[in-house]
Amino acid sequence: MPSFDIVSELDMHEVNNAVDQANRELSTRYDFNKVDAKFELAGEVITLQAEVDFQLQQMMDILRNKLVGRKIDTKSLDVGDAQTVNMRARQLVTLKQGLDQPLSKKIIKMIKDKKLKVQAQVQGDQVRVTGKKRDDLQGVMSMLREADLELPLQYTNFRD
């Protein structure tokens, strides 16, 4: 029976490359000349460090541009509030991946509301969709692409 999995994953190698490129751009930009500012990637958290809040906003724009250039959807970023301590500003950006339980249930409800002849079930941090016809599965994919969800989705493990 044809099936596929709905997942939300990030290519961490590309994220690492984007952070490295953003650090390189900081070192060459005139407005960051003689400013102690940097990006740090630790696991699934990117830390932005600068001297003032305004520089953090500029750094966030740089990071978003580098991530988009590396084909990473910015919906997967969870931007925290800027914190200023002792003449240093810092901001945490958490990378979201994997489908949590409420989002999985929302996806399943959307699929059932479409009334296609497919079954959807949660399997850990992914949703498996099975159906008799390949066209029904492709209809589910196109419906989810058009839906405005808070995480980017990928469709993997398509079996015929």
CSV table of N, CA and C in Angstrom, one decimal:
chain,number,residue,atom,x,y,z
A,1,MET,N,0.8,-1.2,0.0
A,1,MET,CA,0.0,0.0,0.0
A,1,MET,C,0.9,1.3,0.0
A,2,PRO,N,0.6,2.2,-0.9
A,2,PRO,CA,1.5,3.4,-0.9
A,2,PRO,C,1.4,4.2,0.4
A,3,SER,N,2.6,4.8,0.8
A,3,SER,CA,2.6,5.6,2.0
A,3,SER,C,3.8,6.6,1.9
A,4,PHE,N,3.7,7.6,2.8
A,4,PHE,CA,4.8,8.5,3.0
A,4,PHE,C,4.8,9.0,4.4
A,5,ASP,N,5.9,9.6,4.8
A,5,ASP,CA,6.0,10.2,6.1
A,5,ASP,C,6.1,11.7,6.0
A,6,ILE,N,5.4,12.4,6.9
A,6,ILE,CA,5.5,13.8,7.1
A,6,ILE,C,6.4,14.1,8.2
A,7,VAL,N,7.5,14.8,8.0
A,7,VAL,CA,8.5,15.2,9.0
A,7,VAL,C,8.8,16.6,9.0
A,8,SER,N,9.5,17.1,10.0
A,8,SER,CA,10.0,18.5,10.0
A,8,SER,C,11.5,18.3,10.5
A,9,GLU,N,12.4,18.4,9.6
A,9,GLU,CA,13.8,18.2,9.9
A,9,GLU,C,14.7,19.3,9.4
A,10,LEU,N,15.8,19.6,10.0
A,10,LEU,CA,16.7,20.6,9.5
A,10,LEU,C,18.0,19.9,9.2
A,11,ASP,N,18.7,20.4,8.1
A,11,ASP,CA,20.0,19.9,7.8
A,11,ASP,C,21.0,20.7,8.6
A,12,MET,N,21.4,20.1,9.7
A,12,MET,CA,22.3,20.8,10.7
A,12,MET,C,23.6,21.2,10.1
A,13,HIS,N,24.1,20.4,9.1
A,13,HIS,CA,25.3,20.8,8.4
A,13,HIS,C,25.2,22.1,7.7
A,14,GLU,N,24.0,22.3,7.0
A,14,GLU,CA,23.7,23.6,6.3
A,14,GLU,C,23.6,24.7,7.4
A,15,VAL,N,22.9,24.4,8.5
A,15,VAL,CA,22.8,25.5,9.6
A,15,VAL,C,24.2,25.9,10.0
A,16,ASN,N,25.1,24.9,10.2
A,16,ASN,CA,26.4,25.2,10.7
A,16,ASN,C,27.1,26.1,9.6
A,17,ASN,N,27.0,25.8,8.4
A,17,ASN,CA,27.6,26.6,7.3
A,17,ASN,C,27.0,28.0,7.3
A,18,ALA,N,25.7,28.1,7.5
A,18,ALA,CA,25.1,29.5,7.5
A,18,ALA,C,25.6,30.3,8.7
A,19,VAL,N,25.8,29.7,9.8
A,19,VAL,CA,26.3,30.4,11.0
A,19,VAL,C,27.8,30.8,10.7
A,20,ASP,N,28.6,30.0,10.1
A,20,ASP,CA,29.9,30.3,9.8
A,20,ASP,C,30.0,31.5,8.8
A,21,GLN,N,29.1,31.4,7.8
A,21,GLN,CA,29.1,32.5,6.8
A,21,GLN,C,28.6,33.8,7.5
A,22,ALA,N,27.7,33.8,8.4
A,22,ALA,CA,27.2,35.0,9.1
A,22,ALA,C,28.4,35.6,9.9
A,23,ASN,N,29.2,34.7,10.6
A,23,ASN,CA,30.3,35.2,11.3
A,23,ASN,C,31.3,35.9,10.4
A,24,ARG,N,31.6,35.3,9.3
A,24,ARG,CA,32.5,35.9,8.3
A,24,ARG,C,32.0,37.2,7.8
A,25,GLU,N,30.7,37.3,7.6
A,25,GLU,CA,30.1,38.6,7.2
A,25,GLU,C,30.3,39.7,8.3
A,26,LEU,N,30.1,39.3,9.5
A,26,LEU,CA,30.3,40.2,10.6
A,26,LEU,C,31.7,40.8,10.6
A,27,SER,N,32.7,40.0,10.3
A,27,SER,CA,34.1,40.4,10.4
A,27,SER,C,34.4,41.4,9.2
A,28,THR,N,33.6,41.4,8.2
A,28,THR,CA,33.9,42.2,7.0
A,28,THR,C,33.0,43.5,6.9
A,29,ARG,N,31.9,43.5,7.7
A,29,ARG,CA,31.0,44.7,7.6
A,29,ARG,C,31.6,45.9,8.4
A,30,TYR,N,31.4,47.0,7.7
A,30,TYR,CA,31.9,48.3,8.3
A,30,TYR,C,31.2,48.7,9.6
A,31,ASP,N,29.9,48.4,9.7
A,31,ASP,CA,29.1,48.8,10.9
A,31,ASP,C,29.5,47.9,12.1
A,32,PHE,N,30.1,46.8,11.9
A,32,PHE,CA,30.6,46.0,13.0
A,32,PHE,C,32.1,46.0,13.2
A,33,ASN,N,32.7,47.0,12.6
A,33,ASN,CA,34.1,47.2,12.7
A,33,ASN,C,34.5,47.6,14.2
A,34,LYS,N,35.4,46.9,14.8
A,34,LYS,CA,35.8,47.1,16.2
A,34,LYS,C,34.7,46.9,17.2
A,35,VAL,N,33.8,45.9,16.8
A,35,VAL,CA,32.7,45.6,17.7
A,35,VAL,C,32.9,44.1,18.0
A,36,ASP,N,32.7,43.8,19.3
A,36,ASP,CA,32.8,42.4,19.7
A,36,ASP,C,31.4,41.7,19.5
A,37,ALA,N,31.2,41.2,18.4
A,37,ALA,CA,29.9,40.5,18.1
A,37,ALA,C,30.2,39.2,17.4
A,38,LYS,N,29.4,38.2,17.7
A,38,LYS,CA,29.6,36.8,17.1
A,38,LYS,C,28.3,36.0,17.2
A,39,PHE,N,28.3,34.9,16.4
A,39,PHE,CA,27.3,33.9,16.4
A,39,PHE,C,27.9,32.6,16.9
A,40,GLU,N,27.2,31.9,17.8
A,40,GLU,CA,27.7,30.6,18.2
A,40,GLU,C,26.6,29.6,18.1
A,41,LEU,N,26.9,28.4,17.5
A,41,LEU,CA,26.0,27.3,17.4
A,41,LEU,C,26.4,26.2,18.4
A,42,ALA,N,25.4,25.9,19.3
A,42,ALA,CA,25.7,24.8,20.3
A,42,ALA,C,24.4,23.9,20.2
A,43,GLY,N,24.6,22.8,19.6
A,43,GLY,CA,23.4,21.9,19.5
A,43,GLY,C,22.4,22.4,18.6
A,44,GLU,N,21.2,22.7,19.2
A,44,GLU,CA,20.1,23.3,18.4
A,44,GLU,C,19.8,24.8,18.8
A,45,VAL,N,20.8,25.4,19.4
A,45,VAL,CA,20.6,26.8,19.8
A,45,VAL,C,21.7,27.7,19.2
A,46,ILE,N,21.3,28.8,18.6
A,46,ILE,CA,22.3,29.7,18.1
A,46,ILE,C,22.2,30.9,19.0
A,47,THR,N,23.4,31.3,19.5
A,47,THR,CA,23.5,32.5,20.4
A,47,THR,C,24.1,33.7,19.7
A,48,LEU,N,23.4,34.8,19.7
A,48,LEU,CA,23.9,36.0,19.1
A,48,LEU,C,24.4,36.9,20.2
A,49,GLN,N,25.6,37.4,20.1
A,49,GLN,CA,26.2,38.2,21.1
A,49,GLN,C,26.7,39.5,20.5
A,50,ALA,N,26.4,40.6,21.1
A,50,ALA,CA,26.9,41.9,20.6
A,50,ALA,C,26.9,42.9,21.8
A,51,GLU,N,27.2,44.2,21.5
A,51,GLU,CA,27.3,45.2,22.5
A,51,GLU,C,26.0,45.9,22.8
A,52,VAL,N,25.1,46.0,21.9
A,52,VAL,CA,23.8,46.7,22.1
A,52,VAL,C,22.7,45.9,21.3
A,53,ASP,N,21.4,46.2,21.7
A,53,ASP,CA,20.3,45.5,21.1
A,53,ASP,C,20.1,45.8,19.6
A,54,PHE,N,20.5,47.0,19.2
A,54,PHE,CA,20.3,47.3,17.8
A,54,PHE,C,21.2,46.4,16.9
A,55,GLN,N,22.4,46.1,17.4
A,55,GLN,CA,23.3,45.3,16.7
A,55,GLN,C,22.7,43.8,16.6
A,56,LEU,N,22.0,43.4,17.6
A,56,LEU,CA,21.4,42.1,17.6
A,56,LEU,C,20.3,42.0,16.5
A,57,GLN,N,19.6,43.1,16.3
A,57,GLN,CA,18.6,43.1,15.2
A,57,GLN,C,19.3,43.0,13.8
A,58,GLN,N,20.4,43.7,13.7
A,58,GLN,CA,21.1,43.6,12.4
A,58,GLN,C,21.7,42.2,12.2
A,59,MET,N,22.2,41.6,13.3
A,59,MET,CA,22.7,40.3,13.2
A,59,MET,C,21.6,39.2,12.9
A,60,MET,N,20.4,39.5,13.4
A,60,MET,CA,19.3,38.5,13.1
A,60,MET,C,19.0,38.6,11.6
A,61,ASP,N,19.0,39.8,11.0
A,61,ASP,CA,18.8,39.9,9.6
A,61,ASP,C,19.9,39.2,8.8
A,62,ILE,N,21.1,39.3,9.2
A,62,ILE,CA,22.2,38.6,8.6
A,62,ILE,C,22.0,37.1,8.6
A,63,LEU,N,21.7,36.6,9.8
A,63,LEU,CA,21.5,35.1,10.0
A,63,LEU,C,20.3,34.6,9.2
A,64,ARG,N,19.2,35.4,9.1
A,64,ARG,CA,18.1,34.9,8.3
A,64,ARG,C,18.5,34.9,6.8
A,65,ASN,N,19.2,35.9,6.4
A,65,ASN,CA,19.6,35.9,4.9
A,65,ASN,C,20.5,34.7,4.6
A,66,LYS,N,21.4,34.4,5.5
A,66,LYS,CA,22.3,33.2,5.3
A,66,LYS,C,21.6,31.9,5.3
A,67,LEU,N,20.6,31.8,6.3
A,67,LEU,CA,19.8,30.5,6.3
A,67,LEU,C,18.9,30.4,5.1
A,68,VAL,N,18.3,31.5,4.6
A,68,VAL,CA,17.5,31.4,3.4
A,68,VAL,C,18.4,31.0,2.2
A,69,GLY,N,19.6,31.6,2.2
A,69,GLY,CA,20.5,31.2,1.1
A,69,GLY,C,20.9,29.8,1.1
A,70,ARG,N,20.9,29.1,2.2
A,70,ARG,CA,21.2,27.7,2.4
A,70,ARG,C,19.9,26.8,2.3
A,71,LYS,N,18.8,27.4,1.9
A,71,LYS,CA,17.5,26.7,1.7
A,71,LYS,C,17.0,26.1,3.1
A,72,ILE,N,17.1,26.9,4.1
A,72,ILE,CA,16.6,26.5,5.4
A,72,ILE,C,15.4,27.5,5.7
A,73,ASP,N,14.3,26.9,6.0
A,73,ASP,CA,13.1,27.8,6.2
A,73,ASP,C,13.2,28.5,7.6
A,74,THR,N,12.9,29.8,7.6
A,74,THR,CA,13.0,30.6,8.8
A,74,THR,C,11.9,30.3,9.7
A,75,LYS,N,10.9,29.6,9.3
A,75,LYS,CA,9.8,29.2,10.2
A,75,LYS,C,10.3,28.3,11.4
A,76,SER,N,11.4,27.7,11.1
A,76,SER,CA,12.0,26.7,12.1
A,76,SER,C,12.8,27.5,13.2
A,77,LEU,N,12.8,28.8,13.1
A,77,LEU,CA,13.5,29.6,14.2
A,77,LEU,C,12.6,30.0,15.2
A,78,ASP,N,13.0,29.8,16.5
A,78,ASP,CA,12.2,30.3,17.6
A,78,ASP,C,13.1,31.4,18.3
A,79,VAL,N,12.9,32.6,18.0
A,79,VAL,CA,13.7,33.7,18.4
A,79,VAL,C,13.3,34.2,19.8
A,80,GLY,N,14.3,34.1,20.7
A,80,GLY,CA,14.0,34.6,22.1
A,80,GLY,C,14.2,36.1,22.2
A,81,ASP,N,13.9,36.6,23.4
A,81,ASP,CA,14.0,38.0,23.7
A,81,ASP,C,15.5,38.4,23.9
A,82,ALA,N,15.8,39.6,23.6
A,82,ALA,CA,17.2,40.1,23.8
A,82,ALA,C,17.4,40.4,25.3
A,83,GLN,N,18.6,40.0,25.8
A,83,GLN,CA,18.9,40.3,27.2
A,83,GLN,C,20.2,41.1,27.2
A,84,THR,N,20.1,42.2,28.0
A,84,THR,CA,21.3,43.1,28.2
A,84,THR,C,21.8,43.0,29.6
A,85,VAL,N,23.1,42.6,29.7
A,85,VAL,CA,23.7,42.4,31.0
A,85,VAL,C,25.1,43.0,30.9
A,86,ASN,N,25.5,44.0,31.8
A,86,ASN,CA,26.9,44.5,31.8
A,86,ASN,C,27.4,44.9,30.5
A,87,MET,N,26.7,45.8,29.8
A,87,MET,CA,27.1,46.3,28.5
A,87,MET,C,27.3,45.2,27.4
A,88,ARG,N,26.6,44.1,27.6
A,88,ARG,CA,26.6,43.0,26.6
A,88,ARG,C,25.1,42.7,26.3
A,89,ALA,N,24.8,42.5,25.0
A,89,ALA,CA,23.5,42.1,24.6
A,89,ALA,C,23.6,40.7,24.1
A,90,ARG,N,22.6,39.9,24.4
A,90,ARG,CA,22.6,38.5,24.0
A,90,ARG,C,21.2,38.0,23.6
A,91,GLN,N,21.1,37.1,22.6
A,91,GLN,CA,19.8,36.6,22.2
A,91,GLN,C,20.0,35.2,21.8
A,92,LEU,N,19.0,34.4,22.2
A,92,LEU,CA,19.0,33.0,21.9
A,92,LEU,C,18.0,32.7,20.8
A,93,VAL,N,18.4,31.9,19.8
A,93,VAL,CA,17.6,31.5,18.7
A,93,VAL,C,17.6,29.9,18.7
A,94,THR,N,16.4,29.3,19.0
A,94,THR,CA,16.3,27.9,19.1
A,94,THR,C,15.8,27.3,17.8
A,95,LEU,N,16.4,26.3,17.3
A,95,LEU,CA,16.0,25.6,16.0
A,95,LEU,C,14.9,24.6,16.4
A,96,LYS,N,13.8,24.7,15.7
A,96,LYS,CA,12.7,23.7,16.0
A,96,LYS,C,12.7,22.7,14.9
A,97,GLN,N,12.7,21.4,15.3
A,97,GLN,CA,12.5,20.3,14.3
A,97,GLN,C,11.8,19.2,15.0
A,98,GLY,N,11.1,18.4,14.2
A,98,GLY,CA,10.3,17.3,14.7
A,98,GLY,C,8.9,17.8,15.0
A,99,LEU,N,7.9,17.0,14.8
A,99,LEU,CA,6.5,17.3,15.0
A,99,LEU,C,6.2,17.0,16.4
A,100,ASP,N,5.7,18.0,17.1
A,100,ASP,CA,5.2,17.7,18.5
A,100,ASP,C,3.8,17.2,18.4
A,101,GLN,N,3.2,16.8,19.5
A,101,GLN,CA,1.9,16.1,19.6
A,101,GLN,C,0.8,17.0,19.1
A,102,PRO,N,0.7,18.3,19.5
A,102,PRO,CA,-0.4,19.1,19.0
A,102,PRO,C,-0.4,19.4,17.5
A,103,LEU,N,0.8,19.6,17.0
A,103,LEU,CA,0.9,19.8,15.6
A,103,LEU,C,0.6,18.6,14.8
A,104,SER,N,1.0,17.4,15.3
A,104,SER,CA,0.7,16.1,14.6
A,104,SER,C,-0.8,15.9,14.6
A,105,LYS,N,-1.5,16.2,15.7
A,105,LYS,CA,-3.0,16.1,15.7
A,105,LYS,C,-3.6,17.1,14.8
A,106,LYS,N,-3.1,18.3,14.7
A,106,LYS,CA,-3.6,19.3,13.8
A,106,LYS,C,-3.5,18.8,12.3
A,107,ILE,N,-2.4,18.2,12.0
A,107,ILE,CA,-2.2,17.7,10.6
A,107,ILE,C,-3.1,16.6,10.3
A,108,ILE,N,-3.3,15.7,11.2
A,108,ILE,CA,-4.2,14.6,11.0
A,108,ILE,C,-5.6,15.1,10.9
A,109,LYS,N,-6.0,16.1,11.7
A,109,LYS,CA,-7.4,16.6,11.6
A,109,LYS,C,-7.6,17.3,10.2
A,110,MET,N,-6.6,18.0,9.7
A,110,MET,CA,-6.7,18.6,8.4
A,110,MET,C,-6.8,17.6,7.3
A,111,ILE,N,-6.1,16.4,7.4
A,111,ILE,CA,-6.2,15.4,6.4
A,111,ILE,C,-7.6,14.7,6.5
A,112,LYS,N,-8.1,14.5,7.7
A,112,LYS,CA,-9.5,13.9,7.8
A,112,LYS,C,-10.5,14.8,7.3
A,113,ASP,N,-10.4,16.1,7.5
A,113,ASP,CA,-11.4,17.1,7.1
A,113,ASP,C,-11.4,17.2,5.5
A,114,LYS,N,-10.3,16.8,4.9
A,114,LYS,CA,-10.3,16.8,3.4
A,114,LYS,C,-11.1,15.7,2.8
A,115,LYS,N,-11.4,14.7,3.6
A,115,LYS,CA,-12.2,13.5,3.2
A,115,LYS,C,-11.6,12.7,2.1
A,116,LEU,N,-10.3,12.6,2.0
A,116,LEU,CA,-9.6,11.7,1.1
A,116,LEU,C,-9.5,10.3,1.7
A,117,LYS,N,-9.4,9.3,0.8
A,117,LYS,CA,-9.4,8.0,1.3
A,117,LYS,C,-8.0,7.6,1.7
A,118,VAL,N,-7.5,8.2,2.7
A,118,VAL,CA,-6.2,7.9,3.3
A,118,VAL,C,-6.3,7.8,4.8
A,119,GLN,N,-5.3,7.1,5.4
A,119,GLN,CA,-5.2,7.0,6.9
A,119,GLN,C,-4.0,7.7,7.3
A,120,ALA,N,-4.0,8.4,8.4
A,120,ALA,CA,-2.9,9.1,9.0
A,120,ALA,C,-2.7,8.7,10.4
A,121,GLN,N,-1.5,8.4,10.8
A,121,GLN,CA,-1.2,8.0,12.2
A,121,GLN,C,0.1,8.6,12.7
A,122,VAL,N,0.2,8.9,13.9
A,122,VAL,CA,1.4,9.5,14.5
A,122,VAL,C,2.4,8.4,14.8
A,123,GLN,N,3.6,8.6,14.4
A,123,GLN,CA,4.7,7.6,14.8
A,123,GLN,C,5.9,8.4,15.3
A,124,GLY,N,5.9,8.6,16.6
A,124,GLY,CA,7.0,9.4,17.2
A,124,GLY,C,6.9,10.9,16.8
A,125,ASP,N,7.9,11.4,16.2
A,125,ASP,CA,7.9,12.8,15.8
A,125,ASP,C,7.6,13.0,14.3
A,126,GLN,N,6.9,12.0,13.7
A,126,GLN,CA,6.4,12.1,12.3
A,126,GLN,C,5.0,11.5,12.2
A,127,VAL,N,4.4,11.8,11.0
A,127,VAL,CA,3.1,11.3,10.7
A,127,VAL,C,3.2,10.5,9.5
A,128,ARG,N,2.7,9.3,9.6
A,128,ARG,CA,2.7,8.4,8.4
A,128,ARG,C,1.3,8.4,7.8
A,129,VAL,N,1.3,8.6,6.5
A,129,VAL,CA,0.0,8.7,5.7
A,129,VAL,C,0.0,7.5,4.7
A,130,THR,N,-1.1,6.7,4.7
A,130,THR,CA,-1.2,5.5,3.8
A,130,THR,C,-2.5,5.7,3.1
A,131,GLY,N,-2.5,5.1,1.9
A,131,GLY,CA,-3.7,5.2,1.1
A,131,GLY,C,-3.6,4.2,-0.1
A,132,LYS,N,-4.7,3.9,-0.7
A,132,LYS,CA,-4.7,2.9,-1.8
A,132,LYS,C,-4.2,3.5,-3.1
A,133,LYS,N,-4.5,4.8,-3.3
A,133,LYS,CA,-4.1,5.5,-4.5
A,133,LYS,C,-3.0,6.5,-4.3
A,134,ARG,N,-2.1,6.5,-5.2
A,134,ARG,CA,-1.0,7.5,-5.2
A,134,ARG,C,-1.5,8.9,-5.3
A,135,ASP,N,-2.5,9.1,-6.1
A,135,ASP,CA,-3.1,10.4,-6.3
A,135,ASP,C,-3.7,11.0,-5.0
A,136,ASP,N,-4.2,10.2,-4.2
A,136,ASP,CA,-4.8,10.7,-2.9
A,136,ASP,C,-3.6,11.2,-2.0
A,137,LEU,N,-2.5,10.4,-2.0
A,137,LEU,CA,-1.3,10.8,-1.2
A,137,LEU,C,-0.8,12.1,-1.7
A,138,GLN,N,-0.7,12.3,-3.1
A,138,GLN,CA,-0.2,13.6,-3.6
A,138,GLN,C,-1.2,14.7,-3.3
A,139,GLY,N,-2.5,14.4,-3.2
A,139,GLY,CA,-3.4,15.4,-2.8
A,139,GLY,C,-3.2,15.9,-1.4
A,140,VAL,N,-2.8,15.0,-0.5
A,140,VAL,CA,-2.5,15.3,0.9
A,140,VAL,C,-1.3,16.2,0.9
A,141,MET,N,-0.3,15.9,0.1
A,141,MET,CA,0.9,16.7,0.1
A,141,MET,C,0.7,18.1,-0.4
A,142,SER,N,-0.1,18.2,-1.5
A,142,SER,CA,-0.4,19.6,-2.0
A,142,SER,C,-1.2,20.4,-1.0
A,143,MET,N,-2.2,19.7,-0.3
A,143,MET,CA,-3.0,20.4,0.7
A,143,MET,C,-2.1,20.9,1.8
A,144,LEU,N,-1.2,20.1,2.3
A,144,LEU,CA,-0.3,20.5,3.4
A,144,LEU,C,0.7,21.6,2.9
A,145,ARG,N,1.1,21.6,1.7
A,145,ARG,CA,2.0,22.7,1.2
A,145,ARG,C,1.2,24.0,1.2
A,146,GLU,N,0.0,24.0,0.9
A,146,GLU,CA,-0.8,25.3,0.9
A,146,GLU,C,-1.2,25.7,2.3
A,147,ALA,N,-1.3,24.8,3.2
A,147,ALA,CA,-1.7,25.2,4.6
A,147,ALA,C,-0.5,26.0,5.2
A,148,ASP,N,-0.9,26.9,6.1
A,148,ASP,CA,0.0,27.8,6.8
A,148,ASP,C,0.3,27.2,8.2
A,149,LEU,N,1.3,26.3,8.3
A,149,LEU,CA,1.7,25.7,9.5
A,149,LEU,C,2.9,26.4,10.1
A,150,GLU,N,3.1,26.3,11.4
A,150,GLU,CA,4.2,27.0,12.0
A,150,GLU,C,5.6,26.4,11.8
A,151,LEU,N,5.6,25.2,11.2
A,151,LEU,CA,6.9,24.5,10.9
A,151,LEU,C,7.0,24.1,9.5
A,152,PRO,N,8.2,24.1,8.9
A,152,PRO,CA,8.3,23.6,7.5
A,152,PRO,C,8.2,22.1,7.5
A,153,LEU,N,7.5,21.6,6.5
A,153,LEU,CA,7.3,20.1,6.4
A,153,LEU,C,8.1,19.5,5.3
A,154,GLN,N,8.6,18.3,5.4
A,154,GLN,CA,9.1,17.6,4.4
A,154,GLN,C,8.4,16.2,4.3
A,155,TYR,N,8.4,15.7,3.1
A,155,TYR,CA,7.7,14.4,2.8
A,155,TYR,C,8.8,13.4,2.4
A,156,THR,N,8.9,12.4,3.2
A,156,THR,CA,10.0,11.4,3.0
A,156,THR,C,9.4,10.0,2.9
A,157,ASN,N,10.3,9.1,2.6
A,157,ASN,CA,10.0,7.7,2.6
A,157,ASN,C,8.7,7.3,1.8
A,158,PHE,N,8.6,8.0,0.6
A,158,PHE,CA,7.4,7.7,-0.3
A,158,PHE,C,7.6,6.3,-0.9
A,159,ARG,N,6.6,5.4,-0.6
A,159,ARG,CA,6.6,4.1,-1.1
A,159,ARG,C,5.4,3.8,-1.9
A,160,ASP,N,5.6,3.1,-3.0
A,160,ASP,CA,4.5,2.8,-3.9
A,160,ASP,C,4.1,1.4,-3.8
